[in-house]
């Protein structure tokens, strides 16, 4: 997983590669950005570039070979100089975990060039644990680098934030997410369909595809077809039950919201494709080319109605993000279509 294998984030990766080759990488950095966009992957690539003995000499962008013993052990999380801290079973990173890596970071690396401490989900650091880290972030041992990864930087203490320059990771575009999915062994139609539902997150695309991207699209197609065929409020509210498919049972409220979001994103992606088909913008590829026939049945969503549906779906997604109840959202959206 050297820098050249990172999908997306070119500007950030370039920045890191140049900093490593000039030996100007700050001793502590925060990688901030949404879950599942590859922050930990980039952190591992940075650790490899700092430690690989076969580093490209003379280049202004350092990159690891990816195949030597140092690189492969870093990729597996087994390198003695690359320490990974992550939340335990209770979801927190405890002060003892921090004390342990701070102690070890004080020694020279065993075999590598730089000791790299990767703190994943750094927002899970208990306040005392953050305070324990603070002194080290102020005066880091010369051969150590601290990389704090978080999707919620605002949960960190200001004292920690102010000592670590922040790299902001953005959501990936759907093409990049699909490429990552294909690389992890998914077939292309499934990868593309999952990517458009994933909001720029590879992690989410993998979840979506495990949870059945084709199922989500099925539900979305049924709900839209129902809305297209009838204005009757009662029948539409019946369709809302379809949107709730896969919720309830042993799921948490957050899992339920995720499930309904996936259905809504599938709806948005179908509506968008219907619009594309009607405008015949040939160069823009459809997100769901394999269900062209089903798209034909949704022609009611061409033009104005499609635009309204799209913005209503967007509003519904926002409401779920703000923790609205899934049933309320499902009932509301079917009446807007
Ligand atoms: Zn290497």
CSV table of N, CA, C and O and ligand atoms in Angstrom, one decimal, residues 52 65-66 68 71, ligand 1:
chain,number,residue,atom,x,y,z
A,52,UNK,N,10.9,2.5,4.6
A,52,UNK,CA,11.3,1.5,3.6
A,52,UNK,C,12.8,1.8,3.2
A,52,UNK,O,13.2,2.9,3.0
A,65,UNK,N,8.8,0.9,-1.5
A,65,UNK,CA,8.7,-0.2,-2.5
A,65,UNK,C,7.5,-1.0,-2.4
A,65,UNK,O,6.9,-1.5,-3.4
A,66,UNK,N,7.0,-1.2,-1.2
A,66,UNK,CA,5.7,-2.0,-1.0
A,66,UNK,C,5.9,-3.5,-0.9
A,66,UNK,O,5.0,-4.2,-0.6
A,68,UNK,N,9.3,-5.0,0.3
A,68,UNK,CA,10.3,-5.4,1.2
A,68,UNK,C,9.7,-5.9,2.6
A,68,UNK,O,8.5,-5.7,2.8
A,71,UNK,N,8.1,-3.0,4.5
A,71,UNK,CA,6.8,-2.6,3.9
A,71,UNK,C,5.7,-3.6,4.2
A,71,UNK,O,4.6,-3.2,4.6
B,1,LIG,ZN1,9.8,-1.3,1.2
